[in-house]
Each structure stands twice: as structure tokens, then as C-alpha cells.
Short mmCIF file of N, CA and C in Angstrom, two decimals:
data_model
loop_
_atom_site.label_atom_id
_atom_site.label_comp_id
_atom_site.label_asym_id
_atom_site.label_seq_id
_atom_site.Cartn_x
_atom_site.Cartn_y
_atom_site.Cartn_z
N MET A 1298 -94.09 9.62 91.21
CA MET A 1298 -94.81 8.97 92.28
C MET A 1298 -96.30 9.22 92.06
N ASN A 1299 -97.08 8.19 92.31
CA ASN A 1299 -98.51 8.27 92.08
C ASN A 1299 -99.24 7.71 93.29
N LEU A 1300 -100.24 8.45 93.79
CA LEU A 1300 -101.00 8.05 94.96
C LEU A 1300 -102.47 7.93 94.59
N PHE A 1301 -103.09 6.82 95.02
CA PHE A 1301 -104.50 6.57 94.78
C PHE A 1301 -105.15 6.16 96.09
N TYR A 1302 -106.37 6.68 96.33
CA TYR A 1302 -107.11 6.26 97.51
C TYR A 1302 -108.59 6.15 97.17
N ASN A 1303 -109.20 5.05 97.62
CA ASN A 1303 -110.64 4.88 97.52
C ASN A 1303 -111.05 3.97 98.65
N LYS A 1304 -111.88 4.48 99.55
CA LYS A 1304 -112.26 3.72 100.74
C LYS A 1304 -112.97 2.42 100.39
N ASN A 1305 -113.86 2.45 99.40
CA ASN A 1305 -114.65 1.26 99.08
C ASN A 1305 -113.94 0.33 98.10
N SER A 1306 -113.62 0.82 96.92
CA SER A 1306 -113.07 -0.09 95.90
C SER A 1306 -111.65 -0.55 96.20
N LEU A 1307 -110.91 0.20 97.00
CA LEU A 1307 -109.55 -0.22 97.38
C LEU A 1307 -109.50 -0.68 98.84
N ASN A 1308 -110.66 -0.95 99.43
CA ASN A 1308 -110.74 -1.44 100.80
C ASN A 1308 -109.97 -0.56 101.79
N ASP A 1309 -110.19 0.75 101.69
CA ASP A 1309 -109.59 1.72 102.62
C ASP A 1309 -108.06 1.67 102.59
N THR A 1310 -107.52 1.49 101.38
CA THR A 1310 -106.07 1.39 101.20
C THR A 1310 -105.56 2.56 100.37
N LEU A 1311 -104.45 3.15 100.82
CA LEU A 1311 -103.74 4.17 100.05
C LEU A 1311 -102.64 3.45 99.28
N LEU A 1312 -102.69 3.55 97.96
CA LEU A 1312 -101.68 2.95 97.10
C LEU A 1312 -100.69 4.03 96.68
N ILE A 1313 -99.42 3.77 96.92
CA ILE A 1313 -98.36 4.70 96.53
C ILE A 1313 -97.43 3.94 95.59
N ALA A 1314 -97.42 4.33 94.32
CA ALA A 1314 -96.61 3.64 93.31
C ALA A 1314 -95.50 4.56 92.82
N LEU A 1315 -94.27 4.10 92.90
CA LEU A 1315 -93.14 4.89 92.45
C LEU A 1315 -92.70 4.52 91.05
N ASN A 1316 -92.86 3.26 90.69
CA ASN A 1316 -92.48 2.80 89.36
C ASN A 1316 -93.20 1.50 89.07
N ASN A 1317 -92.91 0.91 87.94
CA ASN A 1317 -93.59 -0.30 87.49
C ASN A 1317 -92.63 -1.49 87.44
N ASN A 1318 -91.56 -1.44 88.24
CA ASN A 1318 -90.57 -2.52 88.24
C ASN A 1318 -91.17 -3.81 88.79
N VAL A 1319 -90.59 -4.93 88.41
CA VAL A 1319 -91.04 -6.24 88.88
C VAL A 1319 -90.67 -6.39 90.35
N VAL A 1320 -91.65 -6.68 91.18
CA VAL A 1320 -91.44 -6.81 92.62
C VAL A 1320 -90.79 -8.15 92.93
N ASP A 1321 -89.70 -8.09 93.74
CA ASP A 1321 -89.05 -9.34 94.14
C ASP A 1321 -88.96 -9.49 95.66
N LEU A 1322 -89.43 -8.47 96.40
CA LEU A 1322 -89.43 -8.55 97.86
C LEU A 1322 -90.61 -7.76 98.40
N VAL A 1323 -91.34 -8.37 99.33
CA VAL A 1323 -92.48 -7.72 99.96
C VAL A 1323 -92.26 -7.75 101.47
N GLU A 1324 -92.27 -6.57 102.09
CA GLU A 1324 -92.20 -6.47 103.55
C GLU A 1324 -93.60 -6.18 104.05
N THR A 1325 -94.14 -7.06 104.87
CA THR A 1325 -95.48 -6.89 105.40
C THR A 1325 -95.41 -6.47 106.86
N HIS A 1326 -96.08 -5.39 107.18
CA HIS A 1326 -96.17 -4.86 108.54
C HIS A 1326 -97.64 -4.86 108.94
N GLU A 1327 -97.93 -4.46 110.16
CA GLU A 1327 -99.31 -4.52 110.65
C GLU A 1327 -100.28 -3.72 109.79
N ASN A 1328 -99.92 -2.48 109.44
CA ASN A 1328 -100.85 -1.62 108.72
C ASN A 1328 -100.35 -1.16 107.35
N PHE A 1329 -99.27 -1.75 106.88
CA PHE A 1329 -98.75 -1.38 105.57
C PHE A 1329 -97.86 -2.48 105.01
N THR A 1330 -97.68 -2.42 103.70
CA THR A 1330 -96.80 -3.33 102.98
C THR A 1330 -95.89 -2.49 102.10
N ILE A 1331 -94.61 -2.88 102.06
CA ILE A 1331 -93.64 -2.19 101.22
C ILE A 1331 -93.14 -3.17 100.17
N LEU A 1332 -93.13 -2.74 98.91
CA LEU A 1332 -92.70 -3.59 97.80
C LEU A 1332 -91.39 -3.06 97.22
N PHE A 1333 -90.47 -3.99 96.94
CA PHE A 1333 -89.15 -3.63 96.42
C PHE A 1333 -88.84 -4.41 95.15
N SER A 1334 -87.93 -3.86 94.37
CA SER A 1334 -87.33 -4.55 93.22
C SER A 1334 -85.83 -4.33 93.31
N LYS A 1335 -85.09 -5.39 93.54
CA LYS A 1335 -83.63 -5.29 93.69
C LYS A 1335 -83.26 -4.22 94.71
N LYS A 1336 -83.93 -4.25 95.84
CA LYS A 1336 -83.73 -3.34 96.98
C LYS A 1336 -84.19 -1.90 96.72
N GLU A 1337 -84.76 -1.64 95.54
CA GLU A 1337 -85.29 -0.31 95.21
C GLU A 1337 -86.78 -0.28 95.54
N LEU A 1338 -87.22 0.78 96.22
CA LEU A 1338 -88.62 0.94 96.58
C LEU A 1338 -89.49 1.05 95.33
N VAL A 1339 -90.52 0.21 95.25
CA VAL A 1339 -91.44 0.21 94.12
C VAL A 1339 -92.79 0.81 94.53
N ALA A 1340 -93.30 0.39 95.69
CA ALA A 1340 -94.63 0.83 96.10
C ALA A 1340 -94.83 0.63 97.60
N ILE A 1341 -95.83 1.34 98.12
CA ILE A 1341 -96.26 1.20 99.51
C ILE A 1341 -97.77 1.11 99.49
N ASN A 1342 -98.32 0.15 100.21
CA ASN A 1342 -99.77 0.04 100.39
C ASN A 1342 -100.05 0.24 101.88
N ILE A 1343 -100.86 1.24 102.20
CA ILE A 1343 -101.21 1.52 103.59
C ILE A 1343 -102.67 1.16 103.79
N PHE A 1344 -102.93 0.30 104.79
CA PHE A 1344 -104.26 -0.24 105.03
C PHE A 1344 -104.99 0.55 106.13
N ASN A 1345 -106.33 0.49 106.10
CA ASN A 1345 -107.18 1.13 107.11
C ASN A 1345 -106.84 2.62 107.27
N VAL A 1346 -106.65 3.28 106.15
CA VAL A 1346 -106.21 4.67 106.13
C VAL A 1346 -107.15 5.59 106.90
N SER A 1347 -108.45 5.34 106.81
CA SER A 1347 -109.41 6.24 107.47
C SER A 1347 -109.28 6.22 108.99
N ASN A 1348 -108.57 5.25 109.55
CA ASN A 1348 -108.31 5.24 110.99
C ASN A 1348 -107.26 6.28 111.38
N TYR A 1349 -106.50 6.78 110.40
CA TYR A 1349 -105.39 7.68 110.67
C TYR A 1349 -105.57 9.09 110.12
N ILE A 1350 -106.15 9.19 108.93
CA ILE A 1350 -106.17 10.46 108.21
C ILE A 1350 -107.42 10.52 107.33
N ASP A 1351 -107.95 11.71 107.15
CA ASP A 1351 -109.12 11.90 106.29
C ASP A 1351 -108.63 12.32 104.91
N LEU A 1352 -108.81 11.44 103.92
CA LEU A 1352 -108.37 11.72 102.56
C LEU A 1352 -109.55 11.72 101.60
N PRO A 1353 -109.52 12.59 100.61
CA PRO A 1353 -110.53 12.50 99.54
C PRO A 1353 -110.22 11.29 98.68
N GLU A 1354 -111.23 10.76 98.03
CA GLU A 1354 -111.01 9.62 97.15
C GLU A 1354 -110.50 10.09 95.81
N GLY A 1355 -109.62 9.32 95.23
CA GLY A 1355 -109.12 9.62 93.90
C GLY A 1355 -107.61 9.63 93.82
N TYR A 1356 -107.15 10.31 92.80
CA TYR A 1356 -105.72 10.47 92.50
C TYR A 1356 -105.22 11.61 93.36
N LEU A 1357 -104.19 11.39 94.18
CA LEU A 1357 -103.79 12.37 95.18
C LEU A 1357 -102.40 12.94 94.92
N PHE A 1358 -102.22 14.20 95.31
CA PHE A 1358 -100.92 14.85 95.26
C PHE A 1358 -100.22 14.59 96.59
N PRO A 1359 -98.93 14.26 96.58
CA PRO A 1359 -98.22 13.98 97.84
C PRO A 1359 -97.90 15.28 98.60
N ASN A 1360 -98.95 15.89 99.16
CA ASN A 1360 -98.77 17.15 99.88
C ASN A 1360 -98.13 16.91 101.25
N LYS A 1361 -97.89 17.97 101.97
CA LYS A 1361 -97.20 17.89 103.27
C LYS A 1361 -97.93 16.96 104.24
N GLU A 1362 -99.26 17.08 104.31
CA GLU A 1362 -100.04 16.26 105.24
C GLU A 1362 -99.87 14.77 104.94
N ILE A 1363 -99.95 14.39 103.68
CA ILE A 1363 -99.81 12.98 103.30
C ILE A 1363 -98.37 12.51 103.55
N CYS A 1364 -97.40 13.32 103.18
CA CYS A 1364 -95.99 12.93 103.38
C CYS A 1364 -95.68 12.73 104.86
N GLU A 1365 -96.19 13.61 105.73
CA GLU A 1365 -95.97 13.47 107.17
C GLU A 1365 -96.65 12.22 107.71
N PHE A 1366 -97.86 11.92 107.24
CA PHE A 1366 -98.57 10.71 107.65
C PHE A 1366 -97.79 9.46 107.27
N VAL A 1367 -97.32 9.39 106.03
CA VAL A 1367 -96.57 8.22 105.56
C VAL A 1367 -95.26 8.08 106.32
N LEU A 1368 -94.56 9.18 106.55
CA LEU A 1368 -93.30 9.14 107.30
C LEU A 1368 -93.52 8.62 108.72
N LYS A 1369 -94.55 9.12 109.38
CA LYS A 1369 -94.83 8.71 110.76
C LYS A 1369 -95.16 7.21 110.84
N LEU A 1370 -95.93 6.72 109.89
CA LEU A 1370 -96.36 5.32 109.92
C LEU A 1370 -95.29 4.36 109.42
N THR A 1371 -94.60 4.71 108.34
CA THR A 1371 -93.70 3.76 107.67
C THR A 1371 -92.21 4.09 107.83
N ASN A 1372 -91.92 5.30 108.29
CA ASN A 1372 -90.54 5.79 108.37
C ASN A 1372 -89.92 5.99 106.98
N ILE A 1373 -90.77 6.17 105.97
CA ILE A 1373 -90.31 6.45 104.60
C ILE A 1373 -90.69 7.89 104.26
N ASN A 1374 -89.71 8.66 103.85
CA ASN A 1374 -89.93 10.06 103.51
C ASN A 1374 -90.24 10.17 102.02
N LEU A 1375 -91.52 10.34 101.69
CA LEU A 1375 -91.93 10.42 100.28
C LEU A 1375 -91.29 11.60 99.56
N ALA A 1376 -90.92 12.64 100.30
CA ALA A 1376 -90.29 13.81 99.67
C ALA A 1376 -89.01 13.41 98.95
N ASN A 1377 -88.35 12.35 99.41
CA ASN A 1377 -87.13 11.88 98.76
C ASN A 1377 -87.40 11.22 97.41
N TYR A 1378 -88.65 10.88 97.16
CA TYR A 1378 -89.01 10.15 95.94
C TYR A 1378 -89.86 10.97 94.99
N PHE A 1379 -90.32 12.13 95.43
CA PHE A 1379 -91.28 12.87 94.62
C PHE A 1379 -90.61 13.58 93.46
N SER A 1380 -91.14 13.34 92.31
CA SER A 1380 -90.79 14.07 91.10
C SER A 1380 -92.09 14.18 90.32
N PRO A 1381 -92.55 15.39 90.04
CA PRO A 1381 -93.83 15.52 89.34
C PRO A 1381 -93.81 14.77 88.01
N THR A 1382 -94.90 14.10 87.71
CA THR A 1382 -94.98 13.34 86.45
C THR A 1382 -96.03 13.90 85.51
N LEU A 1383 -96.95 14.71 86.01
CA LEU A 1383 -97.91 15.42 85.16
C LEU A 1383 -97.48 16.87 85.13
N ILE A 1384 -96.94 17.30 83.99
CA ILE A 1384 -96.26 18.58 83.88
C ILE A 1384 -96.97 19.49 82.88
N ILE A 1385 -97.08 20.78 83.23
CA ILE A 1385 -97.54 21.78 82.26
C ILE A 1385 -96.42 21.95 81.24
N ALA A 1386 -96.75 21.74 79.97
CA ALA A 1386 -95.74 21.69 78.91
C ALA A 1386 -96.17 22.51 77.70
N LYS A 1387 -95.20 22.83 76.86
CA LYS A 1387 -95.46 23.58 75.64
C LYS A 1387 -94.94 22.81 74.44
N ILE A 1388 -95.78 22.69 73.42
CA ILE A 1388 -95.34 22.05 72.17
C ILE A 1388 -94.52 23.08 71.40
N GLU A 1389 -93.23 22.82 71.26
CA GLU A 1389 -92.33 23.73 70.55
C GLU A 1389 -92.34 23.48 69.05
N GLU A 1390 -92.47 22.21 68.67
CA GLU A 1390 -92.53 21.82 67.26
C GLU A 1390 -93.58 20.73 67.12
N CYS A 1391 -94.26 20.71 66.00
CA CYS A 1391 -95.28 19.69 65.74
C CYS A 1391 -95.30 19.39 64.25
N GLU A 1392 -94.85 18.20 63.89
CA GLU A 1392 -94.86 17.85 62.47
C GLU A 1392 -95.68 16.58 62.25
N ASP A 1393 -96.42 16.56 61.16
CA ASP A 1393 -97.23 15.40 60.82
C ASP A 1393 -96.34 14.23 60.46
N ILE A 1394 -96.76 13.03 60.86
CA ILE A 1394 -96.08 11.81 60.46
C ILE A 1394 -96.81 11.31 59.22
N PRO A 1395 -96.11 11.23 58.08
CA PRO A 1395 -96.77 10.88 56.81
C PRO A 1395 -97.60 9.60 56.89
N ASN A 1396 -98.76 9.63 56.21
CA ASN A 1396 -99.67 8.49 56.08
C ASN A 1396 -100.27 8.02 57.40
N THR A 1397 -100.31 8.92 58.41
CA THR A 1397 -100.94 8.59 59.69
C THR A 1397 -101.68 9.83 60.19
N HIS A 1398 -102.41 9.65 61.28
CA HIS A 1398 -103.05 10.79 61.96
C HIS A 1398 -102.14 11.34 63.06
N LEU A 1399 -100.93 10.79 63.18
CA LEU A 1399 -100.02 11.11 64.28
C LEU A 1399 -99.15 12.33 64.00
N HIS A 1400 -98.66 12.93 65.10
CA HIS A 1400 -97.76 14.08 65.03
C HIS A 1400 -96.52 13.76 65.87
N LYS A 1401 -95.37 14.17 65.40
CA LYS A 1401 -94.14 14.10 66.19
C LYS A 1401 -93.94 15.49 66.80
N CYS A 1402 -93.98 15.55 68.13
CA CYS A 1402 -93.92 16.83 68.83
C CYS A 1402 -92.65 16.95 69.66
N LEU A 1403 -92.04 18.12 69.62
CA LEU A 1403 -90.97 18.45 70.54
C LEU A 1403 -91.64 19.23 71.67
N VAL A 1404 -91.55 18.69 72.88
CA VAL A 1404 -92.31 19.21 74.02
C VAL A 1404 -91.36 19.78 75.07
N ASN A 1405 -91.60 21.03 75.45
CA ASN A 1405 -90.81 21.73 76.46
C ASN A 1405 -91.44 21.48 77.82
N LEU A 1406 -90.68 20.81 78.72
CA LEU A 1406 -91.15 20.54 80.07
C LEU A 1406 -90.68 21.59 81.07
N GLY A 1407 -90.02 22.63 80.58
CA GLY A 1407 -89.51 23.67 81.46
C GLY A 1407 -88.06 23.44 81.85
N TYR A 1408 -87.70 22.20 82.07
CA TYR A 1408 -86.33 21.87 82.46
C TYR A 1408 -85.61 21.04 81.41
N LYS A 1409 -86.37 20.53 80.44
CA LYS A 1409 -85.79 19.81 79.31
C LYS A 1409 -86.86 19.65 78.24
N ASN A 1410 -86.42 19.31 77.03
CA ASN A 1410 -87.34 19.01 75.93
C ASN A 1410 -87.36 17.51 75.70
N ILE A 1411 -88.54 16.98 75.38
CA ILE A 1411 -88.67 15.57 75.04
C ILE A 1411 -89.48 15.44 73.76
N GLN A 1412 -89.34 14.31 73.12
CA GLN A 1412 -90.12 14.01 71.92
C GLN A 1412 -91.32 13.16 72.32
N VAL A 1413 -92.50 13.55 71.84
CA VAL A 1413 -93.73 12.81 72.13
C VAL A 1413 -94.50 12.63 70.83
N VAL A 1414 -94.93 11.40 70.57
CA VAL A 1414 -95.82 11.12 69.44
C VAL A 1414 -97.24 11.27 69.95
N CYS A 1415 -98.06 12.05 69.23
CA CYS A 1415 -99.41 12.38 69.68
C CYS A 1415 -100.39 12.25 68.52
N GLY A 1416 -101.57 11.70 68.80
CA GLY A 1416 -102.58 11.54 67.77
C GLY A 1416 -103.71 12.54 67.83
N ALA A 1417 -103.64 13.49 68.75
CA ALA A 1417 -104.73 14.45 68.91
C ALA A 1417 -104.79 15.43 67.73
N LYS A 1418 -106.02 15.69 67.27
CA LYS A 1418 -106.21 16.61 66.15
C LYS A 1418 -105.79 18.04 66.49
N ASN A 1419 -105.89 18.41 67.76
CA ASN A 1419 -105.59 19.79 68.14
C ASN A 1419 -104.12 20.00 68.55
N ALA A 1420 -103.28 19.00 68.42
CA ALA A 1420 -101.85 19.18 68.71
C ALA A 1420 -101.26 20.15 67.70
N ARG A 1421 -100.55 21.17 68.21
CA ARG A 1421 -99.98 22.18 67.31
C ARG A 1421 -98.86 22.93 68.03
N LYS A 1422 -98.02 23.56 67.23
CA LYS A 1422 -96.92 24.36 67.74
C LYS A 1422 -97.46 25.47 68.65
N ASN A 1423 -96.76 25.69 69.76
CA ASN A 1423 -97.04 26.72 70.77
C ASN A 1423 -98.22 26.42 71.69
N LEU A 1424 -98.86 25.27 71.54
CA LEU A 1424 -99.95 24.90 72.45
C LEU A 1424 -99.37 24.56 73.81
N ILE A 1425 -99.98 25.10 74.86
CA ILE A 1425 -99.61 24.74 76.23
C ILE A 1425 -100.62 23.71 76.70
N THR A 1426 -100.10 22.59 77.19
CA THR A 1426 -100.93 21.43 77.50
C THR A 1426 -100.35 20.70 78.71
N VAL A 1427 -100.77 19.46 78.92
CA VAL A 1427 -100.27 18.64 80.02
C VAL A 1427 -99.58 17.42 79.45
N CYS A 1428 -98.37 17.16 79.95
CA CYS A 1428 -97.61 15.99 79.53
C CYS A 1428 -97.49 15.01 80.69
N ALA A 1429 -97.84 13.76 80.44
CA ALA A 1429 -97.59 12.68 81.39
C ALA A 1429 -96.22 12.10 81.03
N CYS A 1430 -95.27 12.28 81.92
CA CYS A 1430 -93.90 11.83 81.67
C CYS A 1430 -93.76 10.35 82.02
N GLU A 1431 -92.60 9.80 81.71
CA GLU A 1431 -92.30 8.41 82.02
C GLU A 1431 -92.57 8.13 83.50
N ASN A 1432 -93.06 6.94 83.80
CA ASN A 1432 -93.38 6.47 85.15
C ASN A 1432 -94.62 7.14 85.75
N THR A 1433 -95.51 7.61 84.89
CA THR A 1433 -96.78 8.17 85.36
C THR A 1433 -97.85 7.09 85.31
N PHE A 1434 -98.61 6.99 86.39
CA PHE A 1434 -99.84 6.21 86.38
C PHE A 1434 -100.96 7.23 86.24
N LEU A 1435 -101.76 7.13 85.19
CA LEU A 1435 -102.90 8.03 85.03
C LEU A 1435 -103.96 7.67 86.06
N PRO A 1436 -104.91 8.57 86.33
CA PRO A 1436 -105.94 8.27 87.32
C PRO A 1436 -106.71 6.97 87.05
N ASN A 1437 -106.78 6.53 85.79
CA ASN A 1437 -107.48 5.27 85.49
C ASN A 1437 -106.57 4.06 85.63
N GLY A 1438 -105.32 4.27 86.04
CA GLY A 1438 -104.38 3.17 86.25
C GLY A 1438 -103.45 2.89 85.09
N THR A 1439 -103.67 3.53 83.94
CA THR A 1439 -102.80 3.34 82.78
C THR A 1439 -101.39 3.82 83.12
N TYR A 1440 -100.39 2.99 82.80
CA TYR A 1440 -99.00 3.32 83.08
C TYR A 1440 -98.35 3.90 81.83
N ILE A 1441 -97.67 5.03 81.98
CA ILE A 1441 -97.00 5.68 80.85
C ILE A 1441 -95.50 5.39 80.94
N SER A 1442 -94.99 4.80 79.88
CA SER A 1442 -93.56 4.53 79.79
C SER A 1442 -93.07 5.01 78.43
N ASN A 1443 -91.77 5.04 78.27
CA ASN A 1443 -91.20 5.39 76.97
C ASN A 1443 -91.56 4.30 75.98
N GLY A 1444 -91.79 4.69 74.74
CA GLY A 1444 -92.18 3.70 73.74
C GLY A 1444 -91.85 4.18 72.35
N GLU A 1445 -92.44 3.51 71.39
CA GLU A 1445 -92.20 3.83 69.99
C GLU A 1445 -93.49 3.62 69.21
N LEU A 1446 -93.83 4.59 68.37
CA LEU A 1446 -94.99 4.49 67.49
C LEU A 1446 -94.54 4.79 66.08
N MET A 1447 -94.88 3.93 65.16
CA MET A 1447 -94.52 4.12 63.75
C MET A 1447 -93.00 4.33 63.60
N GLY A 1448 -92.23 3.64 64.44
CA GLY A 1448 -90.78 3.74 64.36
C GLY A 1448 -90.20 5.01 64.96
N ILE A 1449 -91.03 5.81 65.62
CA ILE A 1449 -90.58 7.07 66.21
C ILE A 1449 -90.67 6.97 67.74
N LYS A 1450 -89.59 7.28 68.41
CA LYS A 1450 -89.55 7.20 69.87
C LYS A 1450 -90.45 8.27 70.49
N SER A 1451 -91.11 7.88 71.59
CA SER A 1451 -91.99 8.78 72.32
C SER A 1451 -91.67 8.64 73.81
N TYR A 1452 -91.48 9.78 74.48
CA TYR A 1452 -91.02 9.78 75.86
C TYR A 1452 -92.07 10.32 76.83
N GLY A 1453 -93.32 10.10 76.53
CA GLY A 1453 -94.41 10.55 77.38
C GLY A 1453 -95.69 10.59 76.58
N MET A 1454 -96.70 11.27 77.13
CA MET A 1454 -98.00 11.35 76.47
C MET A 1454 -98.60 12.72 76.74
N LEU A 1455 -99.12 13.35 75.70
CA LEU A 1455 -99.88 14.59 75.86
C LEU A 1455 -101.31 14.19 76.19
N CYS A 1456 -101.91 14.80 77.21
CA CYS A 1456 -103.13 14.27 77.82
C CYS A 1456 -104.39 15.07 77.50
N SER A 1457 -105.48 14.34 77.40
CA SER A 1457 -106.82 14.93 77.28
C SER A 1457 -107.44 15.00 78.67
N ASP A 1458 -108.52 15.78 78.80
CA ASP A 1458 -109.28 15.83 80.05
C ASP A 1458 -109.77 14.43 80.43
N LYS A 1459 -110.22 13.67 79.46
CA LYS A 1459 -110.76 12.34 79.73
C LYS A 1459 -109.68 11.41 80.28
N GLU A 1460 -108.50 11.45 79.70
CA GLU A 1460 -107.41 10.57 80.16
C GLU A 1460 -106.99 10.89 81.59
N LEU A 1461 -107.21 12.14 82.01
CA LEU A 1461 -106.86 12.54 83.37
C LEU A 1461 -108.05 12.48 84.32
N GLY A 1462 -109.17 11.93 83.85
CA GLY A 1462 -110.34 11.77 84.71
C GLY A 1462 -111.06 13.07 85.02
N LEU A 1463 -110.84 14.10 84.22
CA LEU A 1463 -111.48 15.40 84.46
C LEU A 1463 -112.77 15.58 83.68
N SER A 1464 -113.04 14.68 82.73
CA SER A 1464 -114.23 14.76 81.90
C SER A 1464 -114.53 13.37 81.35
N ASP A 1465 -115.78 13.15 80.98
CA ASP A 1465 -116.16 11.89 80.34
C ASP A 1465 -115.97 11.95 78.84
N ILE A 1466 -115.69 13.13 78.32
CA ILE A 1466 -115.59 13.34 76.88
C ILE A 1466 -114.20 13.89 76.55
N SER A 1467 -113.65 13.44 75.43
CA SER A 1467 -112.35 13.95 74.99
C SER A 1467 -112.54 14.84 73.77
N HIS A 1468 -111.98 16.03 73.85
CA HIS A 1468 -111.98 16.96 72.72
C HIS A 1468 -110.55 17.22 72.27
N GLY A 1469 -109.71 16.21 72.37
CA GLY A 1469 -108.30 16.38 72.07
C GLY A 1469 -107.52 16.63 73.34
N ILE A 1470 -106.25 16.98 73.18
CA ILE A 1470 -105.43 17.23 74.36
C ILE A 1470 -105.86 18.53 75.03
N ILE A 1471 -105.56 18.63 76.31
CA ILE A 1471 -105.90 19.81 77.10
C ILE A 1471 -105.23 21.05 76.51
N GLU A 1472 -105.99 22.13 76.45
CA GLU A 1472 -105.44 23.42 76.01
C GLU A 1472 -105.47 24.36 77.20
N LEU A 1473 -104.27 24.70 77.70
CA LEU A 1473 -104.15 25.58 78.85
C LEU A 1473 -103.90 27.02 78.41
N ASP A 1474 -104.16 27.94 79.31
CA ASP A 1474 -103.94 29.36 79.08
C ASP A 1474 -102.46 29.62 78.78
N GLU A 1475 -102.20 30.57 77.90
CA GLU A 1475 -100.82 30.88 77.50
C GLU A 1475 -99.99 31.42 78.66
N ASN A 1476 -100.62 31.82 79.75
CA ASN A 1476 -99.89 32.31 80.93
C ASN A 1476 -99.57 31.20 81.93
N SER A 1477 -99.91 29.96 81.60
CA SER A 1477 -99.61 28.83 82.48
C SER A 1477 -98.10 28.68 82.63
N ASN A 1478 -97.67 28.21 83.78
CA ASN A 1478 -96.25 28.08 84.08
C ASN A 1478 -95.69 26.75 83.57
N ILE A 1479 -94.97 26.82 82.47
CA ILE A 1479 -94.37 25.62 81.88
C ILE A 1479 -93.38 25.03 82.88
N GLY A 1480 -93.45 23.72 83.06
CA GLY A 1480 -92.57 23.03 83.98
C GLY A 1480 -93.16 22.80 85.36
N GLU A 1481 -94.28 23.44 85.65
CA GLU A 1481 -94.94 23.26 86.95
C GLU A 1481 -95.80 22.00 86.92
N PRO A 1482 -96.00 21.37 88.09
CA PRO A 1482 -96.92 20.22 88.14
C PRO A 1482 -98.34 20.67 87.78
N PHE A 1483 -99.07 19.81 87.10
CA PHE A 1483 -100.48 20.07 86.78
C PHE A 1483 -101.30 19.53 87.94
N LEU A 1484 -101.84 20.42 88.78
CA LEU A 1484 -102.48 20.02 90.03
C LEU A 1484 -103.97 19.76 89.92
N LYS A 1485 -104.62 20.25 88.88
CA LYS A 1485 -106.08 20.14 88.77
C LYS A 1485 -106.56 18.69 88.82
N VAL A 1486 -105.73 17.77 88.42
CA VAL A 1486 -106.10 16.36 88.35
C VAL A 1486 -106.19 15.71 89.74
N TYR A 1487 -105.56 16.30 90.74
CA TYR A 1487 -105.48 15.67 92.05
C TYR A 1487 -106.71 16.00 92.90
N ALA A 1488 -107.30 14.97 93.51
CA ALA A 1488 -108.51 15.12 94.31
C ALA A 1488 -108.29 16.01 95.53
N ASN A 1489 -107.08 16.08 96.04
CA ASN A 1489 -106.81 16.88 97.24
C ASN A 1489 -106.21 18.25 96.92
N GLU A 1490 -106.22 18.67 95.67
CA GLU A 1490 -105.65 19.97 95.30
C GLU A 1490 -106.65 20.87 94.59
N HIS A 1491 -107.93 20.56 94.61
CA HIS A 1491 -108.94 21.40 93.94
C HIS A 1491 -109.24 22.61 94.77
#
């Protein structure tokens, strides 16, 4: 689940995106719209948010205050849909893909391992970093889905500070302290969790 808010550029609208499925039904209410795909919740747009709650602008974490606000207004419990998508992860294996700048990485998410193709020069075995898993919208709106590069399946993306909106410059993927908790959500990226 991904939440974005900006009073000016989004016209005081809170965007809540659960996935990137094709919308086939839109329910319009006075202060919100709910989007569905084959009866599955895809997104919620809440209008005139500043009339109800004071939110920082940016990429938001679905904390208790936001979840209670959404439940009260829409009768939708976001806690039922929340699964962290930006995860503190550890590269367990990292092998070069011949004739490319890419690496095939086995990435430990704490609860499972996934394969990720990464082009960062600093990708290496035992590095603790941040992984954007499937169904992640990055702060700039880029959608992360499973894919394939050079014929190798990739199930997420290892992230740089720039890709997460934390810096204007990229120096490769984020390098976290070795004491970071693998499998925990990466909260630094969220405007309401600093």
C-alpha cells in the first residue's frame, strides 16, 4: 500500500494505492472515490483532506492516525491491506551477469528470499540495503513490479537514496548499518515518520 499527499499539486487529495490493476468500477462519494478491479480494492482518493486531518506532504506511512481517519470517513480498514513494500534487506549472494554492468542478487527480506537484478556498482554480498518489493510505488510515482532483465527474473528493486526521494544524487544503492533489522519496513522515506 502506498500513500501520497500534497495539498497543492494533488489539490488537497490523499492518494492511497494498493496495486496497479486496471480499474473497472469507480464509486464516487462526497469526499472520496473508491476504485476497484473485479471487485478488488485498487485505490482510494480522499478529497479536501486538510478539512479533516493535518498531514505532512509527501510519501506517507499508514500509521494509526491515518488508518483511523480513513476508516471513519470511508469505512475501509487500511490495516487489512497493509503489507510493507519498502523492506530492510540483506544481499546474501551477488554474482555478475556476464557482458553487462548488472548483478543477480539473492536478497533476504527477513521472511523470504527473492532474486533481484541490480545495476548498482556497490551491490555486494552481505550489504544491508532497502528493497522495493512488488506493488511498490516509489515516492516519484514509479511502479515496481516483477520483471525480467537480460533473461533473468527480478522480483523487486534495490533502492538508492535518489530513487526514494531522500537525496538529489545517487551514489549507488543505500548502505545501511549492519545492525539494521532485516525484514523491517524502511521508515526513513516516509514524510510522517521522520
